[in-house]
């Protein structure tokens, strides 16, 4: 008994010593923690980060042999498809439909969801893009890994992040109302997010104006613009109109027609359409306005306070007639129709062109030729000018033969800005300048006046001034100087009217040139 007791006491002492020793060690250095193994399925980690579709994904944890399925965002892998499975490790192939997101393990212990997101390295590719689309319509972008695309950027930095639909192989996205034609920029996610541009451009449909009806159109009346995709137009510009007309100001609008009221300031020209993108679309043809036109004024010259008959087209649009030298236009007519206006010539009128004012607009129309007033003398020039900076005779301007003429020469000039050059060639009595077709009464006049400058080789040459296709008065040219000839009408012709005028080479041989200015009747 004593021996047994001794041994027992000795063992107790040894145990006490050991405990004391351990306690002392703990004071010197902390003891290693005791690892506790969970009793349920646990997900510790997964990887590698930045894996590609088709790579092997390793899942590490406890009791993973209880897992029946691994759910990834966009894909699920059943246990039968695992590469391998043990209590501590599962290996699977990452499906091509996988998107960034959490991992969920399905097990007999319930669903275990990862605390971090699985992300992959991916590069989407594009195989096709809708070639053309209207603003507001949908386009299709096809390719691979498109479920990783985060945004589509249209031209002019129009970013769309909300898609009509999105799958691995296709994105359907709405074209913004203000989109322009151009390539698309594709942004995508992943461990290495990036962007790339499509090879082909998207053509965004523009409205097109093809014709106008009526054309010509009158001011302050409706015109119909015909074309395609006109429902896209948000505003338009008319020629001559400074402010754009917004769609809210249209009379009506459809895909094929826009009806607007033509503003008073509109002039002839092309119409420009603007969709939401503000990209201009210019009409292929001009819209023209209906303007009055003068074809004749009779009599010409006309006496003050007598009736003047203006003939032409669209004269029913005339609201006023303005005469040179008179400040206020004439607004009361003797008579008026679409082809004729009869108006009394006001006191104070002088030679010059007549101006027509047009209803529904402040625009005016100027007569092509001047109206001459009986008895009026142009300061420094003839009372009835036939050439005064330009040919003023409202009759036919003919060609003739034996040389050439040019009615717009800047030098030498006797008065004003231009003279008329006549170049004669040798070989006969040439008549390069012929004016015919008029019916001018010579009763108010007593003389024919003309200033002639002799060009090189003209000294002593002769020119005959003929009326009504008959030779009249011959004058002699002085080279290098202006010579004014005032010829009594009786020395040229005994006729009572002038219908034809020419200046004939009366020298018979030798080339020479003259310049004519201030030619007319006094």
Short mmCIF file of C-alpha atoms in Angstrom, two decimals:
data_model
loop_
_atom_site.label_atom_id
_atom_site.label_comp_id
_atom_site.label_asym_id
_atom_site.label_seq_id
_atom_site.Cartn_x
_atom_site.Cartn_y
_atom_site.Cartn_z
CA UNK A 1 0.00 0.00 0.00
CA UNK A 2 2.77 2.35 0.94
CA UNK A 3 4.51 1.68 -2.35
CA UNK A 4 1.32 2.25 -4.30
CA UNK A 5 0.57 5.48 -2.50
CA UNK A 6 4.08 6.67 -3.17
CA UNK A 7 3.76 6.05 -6.85
CA UNK A 8 0.41 7.80 -6.93
CA UNK A 9 1.83 10.85 -5.19
CA UNK A 10 4.78 10.86 -7.53
CA UNK A 11 2.53 10.83 -10.60
CA UNK A 12 0.47 13.64 -9.20
CA UNK A 13 3.59 15.66 -8.58
CA UNK A 14 4.76 15.04 -12.11
CA UNK A 15 1.40 16.16 -13.50
CA UNK A 16 1.51 19.30 -11.39
CA UNK A 17 5.00 20.03 -12.65
CA UNK A 18 3.88 19.58 -16.24
CA UNK A 19 0.96 21.90 -15.77
CA UNK A 20 3.21 24.47 -14.21
CA UNK A 21 5.65 24.09 -17.07
CA UNK A 22 2.92 24.60 -19.69
CA UNK A 23 1.65 27.59 -17.82
CA UNK A 24 5.09 29.07 -17.81
CA UNK A 25 5.45 28.47 -21.53
CA UNK A 26 2.15 30.22 -22.23
CA UNK A 27 3.47 33.26 -20.49
CA UNK A 28 6.50 33.23 -22.75
CA UNK A 29 4.67 32.46 -26.04
CA UNK A 30 1.02 32.04 -27.03
CA UNK A 31 -0.03 28.49 -27.74
CA UNK A 32 -1.06 27.42 -31.28
CA UNK A 33 -4.90 27.73 -31.79
CA UNK A 34 -6.81 24.52 -32.02
CA UNK A 35 -8.42 24.16 -35.56
CA UNK A 36 -12.14 23.48 -35.42
CA UNK A 37 -13.62 21.78 -38.50
CA UNK A 38 -17.16 23.02 -39.37
CA UNK A 39 -19.87 20.45 -39.24
CA UNK A 40 -21.73 21.79 -42.31
CA UNK A 41 -20.80 22.52 -45.93
CA UNK A 42 -18.57 25.58 -46.03
CA UNK A 43 -17.13 27.64 -48.95
CA UNK A 44 -13.72 29.06 -48.09
CA UNK A 45 -12.39 30.34 -51.45
CA UNK A 46 -12.40 29.90 -55.22
CA UNK A 47 -10.17 30.80 -58.12
CA UNK A 48 -8.21 31.68 -60.05
CA UNK A 49 -9.22 35.35 -60.44
CA UNK A 50 -9.25 36.46 -64.07
CA UNK A 51 -9.92 33.01 -65.46
CA UNK A 52 -11.35 32.65 -68.95
CA UNK A 53 -14.48 30.88 -70.09
CA UNK A 54 -13.59 27.19 -70.44
CA UNK A 55 -10.91 27.37 -67.74
CA UNK A 56 -10.97 25.21 -64.59
CA UNK A 57 -12.44 26.84 -61.49
CA UNK A 58 -11.33 25.43 -58.10
CA UNK A 59 -13.67 25.70 -55.10
CA UNK A 60 -12.12 25.09 -51.64
CA UNK A 61 -14.05 24.42 -48.43
CA UNK A 62 -15.34 21.77 -46.04
CA UNK A 63 -17.75 18.92 -46.62
CA UNK A 64 -17.84 19.79 -50.31
CA UNK A 65 -18.64 16.16 -51.02
CA UNK A 66 -22.20 17.09 -50.01
CA UNK A 67 -22.50 19.63 -52.90
CA UNK A 68 -24.90 18.56 -55.66
CA UNK A 69 -24.71 21.67 -57.89
CA UNK A 70 -22.70 24.86 -58.38
CA UNK A 71 -24.70 27.89 -59.59
CA UNK A 72 -22.82 30.68 -61.35
CA UNK A 73 -24.42 33.86 -62.69
CA UNK A 74 -25.74 32.83 -66.07
CA UNK A 75 -24.88 29.13 -65.74
CA UNK A 76 -25.27 26.03 -63.49
CA UNK A 77 -23.00 22.97 -63.23
CA UNK A 78 -24.43 19.69 -61.86
CA UNK A 79 -22.30 17.36 -59.79
CA UNK A 80 -22.26 14.86 -62.62
CA UNK A 81 -20.33 17.43 -64.70
CA UNK A 82 -17.71 18.25 -62.02
CA UNK A 83 -14.14 17.52 -63.05
CA UNK A 84 -13.58 16.26 -59.51
CA UNK A 85 -15.14 16.46 -56.07
CA UNK A 86 -13.86 15.77 -52.54
CA UNK A 87 -14.66 17.02 -49.06
CA UNK A 88 -12.14 19.88 -49.45
CA UNK A 89 -12.07 20.65 -53.26
CA UNK A 90 -14.39 20.84 -56.24
CA UNK A 91 -13.15 21.51 -59.78
CA UNK A 92 -15.46 22.57 -62.64
CA UNK A 93 -15.18 23.96 -66.18
CA UNK A 94 -16.42 27.60 -66.37
CA UNK A 95 -19.37 27.60 -68.83
CA UNK A 96 -19.32 30.11 -71.71
CA UNK A 97 -22.57 31.69 -70.48
CA UNK A 98 -21.07 32.64 -67.13
CA UNK A 99 -21.34 36.29 -66.15
CA UNK A 100 -19.80 38.18 -63.22
CA UNK A 101 -21.59 37.39 -59.95
CA UNK A 102 -21.71 35.33 -56.76
CA UNK A 103 -21.21 31.55 -56.56
CA UNK A 104 -23.91 29.43 -54.91
CA UNK A 105 -23.25 25.89 -53.72
CA UNK A 106 -26.30 23.62 -53.53
CA UNK A 107 -25.91 20.96 -50.79
CA UNK A 108 -27.83 18.88 -48.27
CA UNK A 109 -26.95 21.60 -45.75
CA UNK A 110 -28.74 24.25 -47.87
CA UNK A 111 -27.47 27.01 -50.21
CA UNK A 112 -24.04 28.46 -49.51
CA UNK A 113 -23.42 31.84 -51.26
CA UNK A 114 -19.92 33.28 -51.73
CA UNK A 115 -19.02 36.55 -50.07
CA UNK A 116 -17.13 37.80 -53.15
CA UNK A 117 -17.94 37.93 -56.86
CA UNK A 118 -16.49 35.65 -59.47
CA UNK A 119 -15.07 37.79 -62.27
CA UNK A 120 -13.51 36.62 -65.53
CA UNK A 121 -11.28 37.95 -68.25
CA UNK A 122 -13.36 38.21 -71.42
CA UNK A 123 -13.22 39.82 -74.87
CA UNK A 124 -16.56 40.23 -76.66
CA UNK A 125 -16.58 40.07 -80.47
CA UNK A 126 -19.00 41.58 -83.00
CA UNK A 127 -20.08 39.71 -86.12
CA UNK A 128 -22.78 42.05 -87.42
CA UNK A 129 -24.57 45.35 -86.75
CA UNK A 130 -27.81 46.58 -88.31
CA UNK A 131 -26.73 48.63 -91.34
CA UNK A 132 -29.35 51.41 -91.20
CA UNK A 133 -32.05 52.41 -88.76
CA UNK A 134 -34.35 55.30 -87.97
CA UNK A 135 -33.95 57.25 -84.73
CA UNK A 136 -36.14 55.64 -82.08
CA UNK A 137 -36.03 52.18 -83.70
CA UNK A 138 -34.13 49.09 -82.50
CA UNK A 139 -30.88 47.76 -83.91
CA UNK A 140 -29.33 44.32 -83.44
CA UNK A 141 -25.68 43.80 -82.50
CA UNK A 142 -24.62 40.15 -82.89
CA UNK A 143 -21.47 38.38 -81.79
CA UNK A 144 -19.99 36.47 -78.84
CA UNK A 145 -19.84 37.16 -75.09
CA UNK A 146 -22.16 40.12 -75.57
CA UNK A 147 -23.68 39.44 -72.14
CA UNK A 148 -20.54 41.14 -70.75
CA UNK A 149 -21.22 44.40 -72.63
CA UNK A 150 -22.07 47.25 -70.26
CA UNK A 151 -22.79 50.07 -72.71
CA UNK A 152 -23.09 50.96 -76.40
CA UNK A 153 -21.98 54.45 -77.42
CA UNK A 154 -23.35 56.03 -80.61
CA UNK A 155 -21.63 58.82 -82.54
CA UNK A 156 -21.27 62.13 -80.71
CA UNK A 157 -20.84 60.31 -77.37
CA UNK A 158 -24.45 59.18 -76.94
CA UNK A 159 -24.15 56.41 -74.34
CA UNK A 160 -26.84 53.74 -73.93
CA UNK A 161 -26.61 51.49 -70.86
CA UNK A 162 -30.17 50.17 -70.94
CA UNK A 163 -30.79 47.55 -73.61
CA UNK A 164 -34.06 46.27 -75.05
CA UNK A 165 -32.57 42.76 -74.63
CA UNK A 166 -29.18 41.19 -74.05
CA UNK A 167 -27.91 37.64 -74.46
CA UNK A 168 -24.54 36.06 -74.95
CA UNK A 169 -24.91 36.35 -78.74
CA UNK A 170 -27.07 39.46 -79.29
CA UNK A 171 -27.81 42.92 -77.94
CA UNK A 172 -30.91 44.81 -79.05
CA UNK A 173 -30.66 48.53 -78.32
CA UNK A 174 -32.84 51.52 -79.21
CA UNK A 175 -31.31 54.21 -81.44
CA UNK A 176 -31.45 57.56 -79.60
CA UNK A 177 -33.64 60.23 -81.20
CA UNK A 178 -30.59 62.49 -81.59
CA UNK A 179 -28.24 59.80 -82.91
CA UNK A 180 -25.99 60.39 -85.90
CA UNK A 181 -24.43 57.99 -88.37
CA UNK A 182 -21.11 56.47 -87.35
CA UNK A 183 -19.35 53.54 -85.75
CA UNK A 184 -20.43 52.18 -82.35
CA UNK A 185 -18.21 52.01 -79.28
CA UNK A 186 -18.65 48.81 -77.25
CA UNK A 187 -17.75 48.87 -73.52
CA UNK A 188 -17.47 45.58 -71.62
CA UNK A 189 -16.74 44.34 -68.08
CA UNK A 190 -14.44 41.66 -66.64
CA UNK A 191 -11.15 41.62 -64.81
CA UNK A 192 -9.77 43.73 -67.65
CA UNK A 193 -12.67 46.00 -68.69
CA UNK A 194 -12.09 47.78 -71.99
CA UNK A 195 -13.81 49.12 -75.12
CA UNK A 196 -13.55 48.72 -78.88
CA UNK A 197 -15.12 50.22 -82.00
CA UNK A 198 -17.25 48.34 -84.50
CA UNK A 199 -15.76 47.80 -87.94
CA UNK A 200 -18.86 48.96 -89.80
CA UNK A 201 -20.82 52.16 -89.27
CA UNK A 202 -24.48 52.46 -88.43
CA UNK A 203 -26.32 54.70 -90.88
CA UNK A 204 -28.98 56.71 -89.08
CA UNK A 205 -31.84 57.51 -91.46
CA UNK A 206 -32.30 61.19 -92.36
CA UNK A 207 -35.47 62.84 -93.66
CA UNK A 208 -35.38 63.63 -97.38
CA UNK A 209 -37.35 66.33 -99.23
CA UNK A 210 -37.95 65.30 -102.85
CA UNK A 211 -40.47 67.84 -104.20
CA UNK A 212 -42.79 70.74 -103.38
CA UNK A 213 -46.39 71.37 -104.32
CA UNK A 214 -47.40 73.76 -105.58
CA UNK A 215 -44.09 74.89 -107.00
CA UNK A 216 -43.89 77.84 -107.57
CA UNK A 217 -45.89 78.85 -104.50
CA UNK A 218 -47.23 82.21 -103.37
CA UNK A 219 -46.17 83.91 -100.14
CA UNK A 220 -48.43 83.38 -97.10
CA UNK A 221 -50.01 80.28 -98.66
CA UNK A 222 -49.47 76.61 -97.81
CA UNK A 223 -46.79 74.52 -99.49
CA UNK A 224 -46.50 70.74 -99.17
CA UNK A 225 -43.02 69.28 -98.80
CA UNK A 226 -43.02 65.73 -100.17
CA UNK A 227 -40.41 63.15 -99.24
CA UNK A 228 -39.46 60.25 -96.99
CA UNK A 229 -39.09 59.92 -93.21
CA UNK A 230 -40.43 63.44 -92.82
CA UNK A 231 -41.91 62.52 -89.44
CA UNK A 232 -38.32 62.73 -88.13
CA UNK A 233 -38.13 66.47 -88.87
CA UNK A 234 -38.04 68.60 -85.75
CA UNK A 235 -37.38 71.90 -87.54
CA UNK A 236 -36.64 73.27 -91.01
CA UNK A 237 -35.09 76.31 -92.66
CA UNK A 238 -36.52 78.08 -95.69
CA UNK A 239 -34.32 80.21 -97.99
CA UNK A 240 -34.40 83.86 -96.97
CA UNK A 241 -36.00 83.13 -93.58
CA UNK A 242 -33.59 83.74 -90.69
CA UNK A 243 -35.41 81.75 -88.00
CA UNK A 244 -36.02 78.02 -88.26
CA UNK A 245 -39.62 76.78 -88.25
CA UNK A 246 -40.13 74.23 -85.46
CA UNK A 247 -42.36 71.19 -85.98
CA UNK A 248 -44.87 72.76 -83.60
CA UNK A 249 -45.36 75.44 -86.27
CA UNK A 250 -46.15 73.00 -89.08
CA UNK A 251 -49.69 72.92 -90.45
CA UNK A 252 -49.38 69.12 -90.58
CA UNK A 253 -46.69 66.43 -90.58
CA UNK A 254 -46.47 62.78 -91.59
CA UNK A 255 -43.80 60.37 -92.81
CA UNK A 256 -44.30 61.50 -96.43
CA UNK A 257 -45.51 65.12 -96.19
CA UNK A 258 -44.99 68.34 -94.24
CA UNK A 259 -47.34 71.26 -94.82
CA UNK A 260 -46.20 74.76 -93.82
CA UNK A 261 -47.33 78.32 -94.47
CA UNK A 262 -44.73 80.17 -96.54
CA UNK A 263 -43.40 83.21 -94.60
CA UNK A 264 -43.35 86.59 -96.32
CA UNK A 265 -39.54 86.79 -96.41
CA UNK A 266 -39.07 83.45 -98.22
CA UNK A 267 -37.08 83.52 -101.46
CA UNK A 268 -36.24 80.92 -104.10
CA UNK A 269 -33.90 78.17 -102.94
CA UNK A 270 -33.46 74.84 -101.22
CA UNK A 271 -35.15 73.77 -97.99
CA UNK A 272 -33.06 72.28 -95.15
CA UNK A 273 -34.57 69.68 -92.81
CA UNK A 274 -33.25 68.89 -89.32
CA UNK A 275 -34.01 65.70 -87.34
CA UNK A 276 -33.26 65.28 -83.62
CA UNK A 277 -29.54 64.90 -84.35
CA UNK A 278 -29.53 68.37 -85.96
CA UNK A 279 -27.76 66.88 -89.00
CA UNK A 280 -28.99 68.94 -92.00
CA UNK A 281 -30.73 67.32 -94.96
CA UNK A 282 -30.94 69.67 -97.95
CA UNK A 283 -33.67 69.26 -100.56
CA UNK A 284 -32.51 68.08 -103.98
CA UNK A 285 -34.66 70.66 -105.78
CA UNK A 286 -35.43 74.34 -105.21
CA UNK A 287 -38.65 75.66 -103.82
CA UNK A 288 -39.59 78.62 -105.98
CA UNK A 289 -41.85 81.55 -105.18
CA UNK A 290 -44.37 83.11 -107.51
CA UNK A 291 -43.19 86.61 -108.48
CA UNK A 292 -44.68 89.13 -110.90
CA UNK A 293 -42.65 89.82 -114.03
CA UNK A 294 -42.70 92.71 -116.52
CA UNK A 295 -42.43 91.89 -120.20
CA UNK A 296 -43.26 95.32 -121.64
CA UNK A 297 -44.10 98.92 -120.73
CA UNK A 298 -46.07 100.98 -123.22
CA UNK A 299 -45.65 103.73 -124.23
CA UNK A 300 -41.93 104.12 -123.63
CA UNK A 301 -41.06 106.96 -123.39
CA UNK A 302 -44.19 108.00 -121.54
CA UNK A 303 -45.45 111.45 -120.57
CA UNK A 304 -45.99 112.56 -117.00
CA UNK A 305 -49.64 112.17 -115.79
CA UNK A 306 -50.50 109.81 -118.66
CA UNK A 307 -51.40 106.12 -118.49
CA UNK A 308 -48.65 103.53 -118.57
CA UNK A 309 -49.60 99.94 -119.43
CA UNK A 310 -47.38 97.35 -117.79
CA UNK A 311 -47.79 93.87 -119.24
CA UNK A 312 -46.36 90.66 -117.87
CA UNK A 313 -47.19 87.68 -115.65
CA UNK A 314 -48.59 87.33 -112.11
CA UNK A 315 -49.29 91.05 -112.03
CA UNK A 316 -52.31 90.38 -109.79
CA UNK A 317 -49.72 89.93 -107.01
CA UNK A 318 -48.56 93.56 -107.36
CA UNK A 319 -49.51 95.90 -104.52
CA UNK A 320 -47.53 98.96 -105.64
CA UNK A 321 -45.57 100.49 -108.53
CA UNK A 322 -42.59 102.73 -107.75
CA UNK A 323 -41.16 105.20 -110.26
CA UNK A 324 -37.66 106.63 -110.21
CA UNK A 325 -37.61 110.13 -108.72
CA UNK A 326 -40.86 109.70 -106.75
CA UNK A 327 -40.60 108.86 -103.05
CA UNK A 328 -44.04 107.30 -102.54
CA UNK A 329 -45.12 104.24 -104.55
CA UNK A 330 -48.38 104.26 -106.51
CA UNK A 331 -50.89 101.89 -104.88
CA UNK A 332 -54.07 102.84 -106.79
CA UNK A 333 -54.25 101.55 -110.35
CA UNK A 334 -56.49 102.40 -113.28
CA UNK A 335 -56.88 98.65 -113.80
CA UNK A 336 -55.16 95.43 -112.77
CA UNK A 337 -55.19 91.79 -113.87
CA UNK A 338 -52.77 88.87 -113.89
CA UNK A 339 -51.30 90.06 -117.19
CA UNK A 340 -51.73 93.85 -117.14
CA UNK A 341 -51.57 96.92 -114.90
CA UNK A 342 -52.54 100.37 -116.06
CA UNK A 343 -51.13 103.10 -113.86
CA UNK A 344 -50.89 106.90 -114.08
CA UNK A 345 -47.27 108.11 -114.22
CA UNK A 346 -46.80 110.41 -111.18
CA UNK A 347 -45.38 113.91 -111.31
CA UNK A 348 -41.64 113.93 -110.59
CA UNK A 349 -40.88 110.65 -112.39
CA UNK A 350 -37.51 110.43 -114.10
CA UNK A 351 -35.86 107.90 -116.39
CA UNK A 352 -35.14 104.59 -114.71
CA UNK A 353 -36.40 101.12 -113.92
CA UNK A 354 -39.84 100.52 -112.41
CA UNK A 355 -40.18 98.64 -109.11
CA UNK A 356 -43.13 96.38 -108.29
CA UNK A 357 -44.14 95.75 -104.68
CA UNK A 358 -45.59 92.29 -103.97
CA UNK A 359 -48.49 91.38 -101.70
CA UNK A 360 -47.77 89.32 -98.56
CA UNK A 361 -44.08 90.20 -98.68
CA UNK A 362 -41.75 93.19 -98.55
CA UNK A 363 -39.80 91.85 -101.52
CA UNK A 364 -39.84 93.77 -104.81
CA UNK A 365 -39.30 93.09 -108.50
CA UNK A 366 -37.35 95.44 -110.75
CA UNK A 367 -38.10 95.85 -114.44
CA UNK A 368 -35.40 94.57 -116.78
CA UNK A 369 -35.32 97.78 -118.82
CA UNK A 370 -35.73 101.45 -118.00
CA UNK A 371 -38.86 103.51 -118.41
CA UNK A 372 -38.05 106.79 -120.11
CA UNK A 373 -39.99 109.97 -119.39
CA UNK A 374 -40.80 112.39 -122.22
CA UNK A 375 -38.84 115.62 -121.79
CA UNK A 376 -36.61 114.39 -119.01
CA UNK A 377 -32.92 115.07 -119.56
CA UNK A 378 -30.47 112.78 -117.78
CA UNK A 379 -27.76 114.91 -116.13
CA UNK A 380 -24.71 114.52 -118.33
CA UNK A 381 -26.44 112.05 -120.63
CA UNK A 382 -29.14 111.81 -123.35
CA UNK A 383 -32.83 112.31 -122.57
CA UNK A 384 -33.60 108.89 -124.02
CA UNK A 385 -30.53 106.69 -123.40
CA UNK A 386 -29.87 103.81 -125.75
CA UNK A 387 -26.49 103.03 -124.11
CA UNK A 388 -25.65 104.38 -120.66
CA UNK A 389 -23.39 101.90 -118.78
CA UNK A 390 -25.47 99.22 -120.51
CA UNK A 391 -27.71 98.82 -123.56
CA UNK A 392 -31.00 100.38 -122.43
CA UNK A 393 -33.07 99.82 -125.55
CA UNK A 394 -35.81 97.36 -124.70
CA UNK A 395 -35.78 95.87 -128.18
CA UNK A 396 -33.81 93.03 -129.76
CA UNK A 397 -30.06 93.11 -129.37
CA UNK A 398 -28.67 91.56 -132.55
CA UNK A 399 -25.31 90.19 -133.54
CA UNK A 400 -24.53 91.55 -136.97
CA UNK A 401 -21.33 90.79 -138.92
CA UNK A 402 -17.90 92.13 -139.76
CA UNK A 403 -16.53 92.20 -136.21
CA UNK A 404 -17.58 91.92 -132.57
CA UNK A 405 -19.01 94.05 -129.79
CA UNK A 406 -18.92 94.00 -125.97
CA UNK A 407 -21.38 96.17 -123.99
CA UNK A 408 -19.52 96.01 -120.67
CA UNK A 409 -16.03 97.53 -120.98
CA UNK A 410 -14.56 99.19 -117.90
CA UNK A 411 -12.05 101.42 -119.73
CA UNK A 412 -12.07 103.84 -121.44
CA UNK A 413 -15.33 105.28 -120.06
CA UNK A 414 -16.66 108.77 -120.73
CA UNK A 415 -19.19 108.78 -117.90
CA UNK A 416 -20.39 106.17 -115.44
CA UNK A 417 -18.85 102.71 -115.16
CA UNK A 418 -18.87 101.09 -118.60
CA UNK A 419 -18.61 101.73 -122.33
CA UNK A 420 -19.57 99.68 -125.40
CA UNK A 421 -16.67 98.40 -127.53
CA UNK A 422 -17.11 97.74 -131.27
CA UNK A 423 -14.24 96.03 -133.11
CA UNK A 424 -14.42 96.21 -136.91
CA UNK A 425 -12.47 93.89 -139.20
CA UNK A 426 -11.37 94.71 -142.73
CA UNK A 427 -13.05 93.28 -145.78
CA UNK A 428 -16.26 95.22 -146.12
CA UNK A 429 -18.83 97.49 -144.54
CA UNK A 430 -19.29 95.43 -141.37
CA UNK A 431 -22.11 96.00 -138.89
CA UNK A 432 -21.12 94.14 -135.66
CA UNK A 433 -23.69 95.98 -133.52
CA UNK A 434 -27.34 95.97 -134.59
CA UNK A 435 -30.28 96.96 -132.37
CA UNK A 436 -33.74 96.25 -133.66
CA UNK A 437 -37.30 95.42 -132.76
CA UNK A 438 -38.25 98.63 -130.92
CA UNK A 439 -40.90 101.23 -131.77
CA UNK A 440 -39.65 104.54 -130.40
CA UNK A 441 -41.49 107.72 -131.35
CA UNK A 442 -39.05 110.39 -132.50
CA UNK A 443 -41.60 113.20 -132.07
CA UNK A 444 -40.31 114.36 -128.64
CA UNK A 445 -36.69 114.48 -129.85
CA UNK A 446 -34.64 116.58 -132.24
CA UNK A 447 -31.21 115.01 -132.26
CA UNK A 448 -29.20 111.82 -131.91
CA UNK A 449 -26.20 112.04 -129.54
CA UNK A 450 -23.24 109.68 -129.12
CA UNK A 451 -19.72 109.93 -127.67
CA UNK A 452 -17.06 107.84 -129.45
CA UNK A 453 -13.49 107.09 -128.34
CA UNK A 454 -11.09 106.03 -131.10
CA UNK A 455 -8.97 102.99 -130.37
CA UNK A 456 -5.61 102.10 -131.92
CA UNK A 457 -5.65 102.42 -135.73
CA UNK A 458 -8.98 104.26 -135.80
CA UNK A 459 -7.82 107.78 -136.58
CA UNK A 460 -9.64 109.11 -139.64
CA UNK A 461 -11.82 106.02 -139.96
CA UNK A 462 -15.49 106.52 -140.81
CA UNK A 463 -18.60 105.14 -139.03
CA UNK A 464 -22.11 105.54 -140.42
CA UNK A 465 -25.08 105.91 -138.02
CA UNK A 466 -28.10 104.31 -139.64
CA UNK A 467 -31.78 104.24 -138.68
CA UNK A 468 -34.30 101.59 -139.67
CA UNK A 469 -31.80 99.54 -141.74
CA UNK A 470 -30.84 102.55 -143.92
CA UNK A 471 -27.54 104.40 -143.90
CA UNK A 472 -27.68 107.81 -142.29
CA UNK A 473 -24.97 110.17 -141.00
CA UNK A 474 -21.25 109.42 -141.34
CA UNK A 475 -18.85 110.60 -138.60
CA UNK A 476 -15.04 110.61 -138.52
CA UNK A 477 -13.20 108.99 -135.59
CA UNK A 478 -10.45 110.71 -133.59
CA UNK A 479 -7.94 108.22 -132.17
CA UNK A 480 -7.13 108.40 -128.43
CA UNK A 481 -9.90 110.88 -127.47
CA UNK A 482 -13.62 111.07 -126.77
CA UNK A 483 -15.61 112.95 -129.43
CA UNK A 484 -19.25 113.86 -128.82
CA UNK A 485 -21.51 113.93 -131.87
CA UNK A 486 -24.88 115.73 -131.65
CA UNK A 487 -26.61 115.02 -134.97
CA UNK A 488 -29.98 116.51 -135.97
CA UNK A 489 -32.41 113.69 -136.65
CA UNK A 490 -33.11 115.05 -140.13
CA UNK A 491 -29.49 114.35 -141.11
CA UNK A 492 -29.95 110.69 -140.24
CA UNK A 493 -33.51 109.83 -141.26
CA UNK A 494 -36.90 111.37 -142.04
CA UNK A 495 -38.73 108.58 -140.22
CA UNK A 496 -41.14 109.36 -137.35
CA UNK A 497 -40.18 106.28 -135.35
CA UNK A 498 -36.98 104.44 -134.62
CA UNK A 499 -37.15 100.64 -134.88
CA UNK A 500 -33.59 99.73 -135.95
CA UNK A 501 -30.18 101.25 -135.22
CA UNK A 502 -26.67 100.38 -136.35
CA UNK A 503 -23.12 101.78 -136.40
CA UNK A 504 -21.55 100.61 -139.67
CA UNK A 505 -17.89 100.47 -140.70
CA UNK A 506 -17.77 103.02 -143.51
CA UNK A 507 -14.00 102.85 -144.14
CA UNK A 508 -14.13 99.61 -146.10
CA UNK A 509 -10.70 98.26 -145.07
CA UNK A 510 -8.39 97.96 -142.08
CA UNK A 511 -9.16 96.65 -138.60
CA UNK A 512 -10.02 99.23 -135.93
CA UNK A 513 -11.89 99.58 -132.64
CA UNK A 514 -14.13 102.27 -131.18
CA UNK A 515 -15.74 102.74 -127.73
CA UNK A 516 -19.28 104.12 -127.43
CA UNK A 517 -20.88 105.92 -124.45
CA UNK A 518 -23.85 108.25 -123.77
CA UNK A 519 -25.69 107.16 -126.90
CA UNK A 520 -29.34 108.19 -127.21
CA UNK A 521 -31.90 110.81 -128.21
CA UNK A 522 -32.27 114.45 -127.12
#
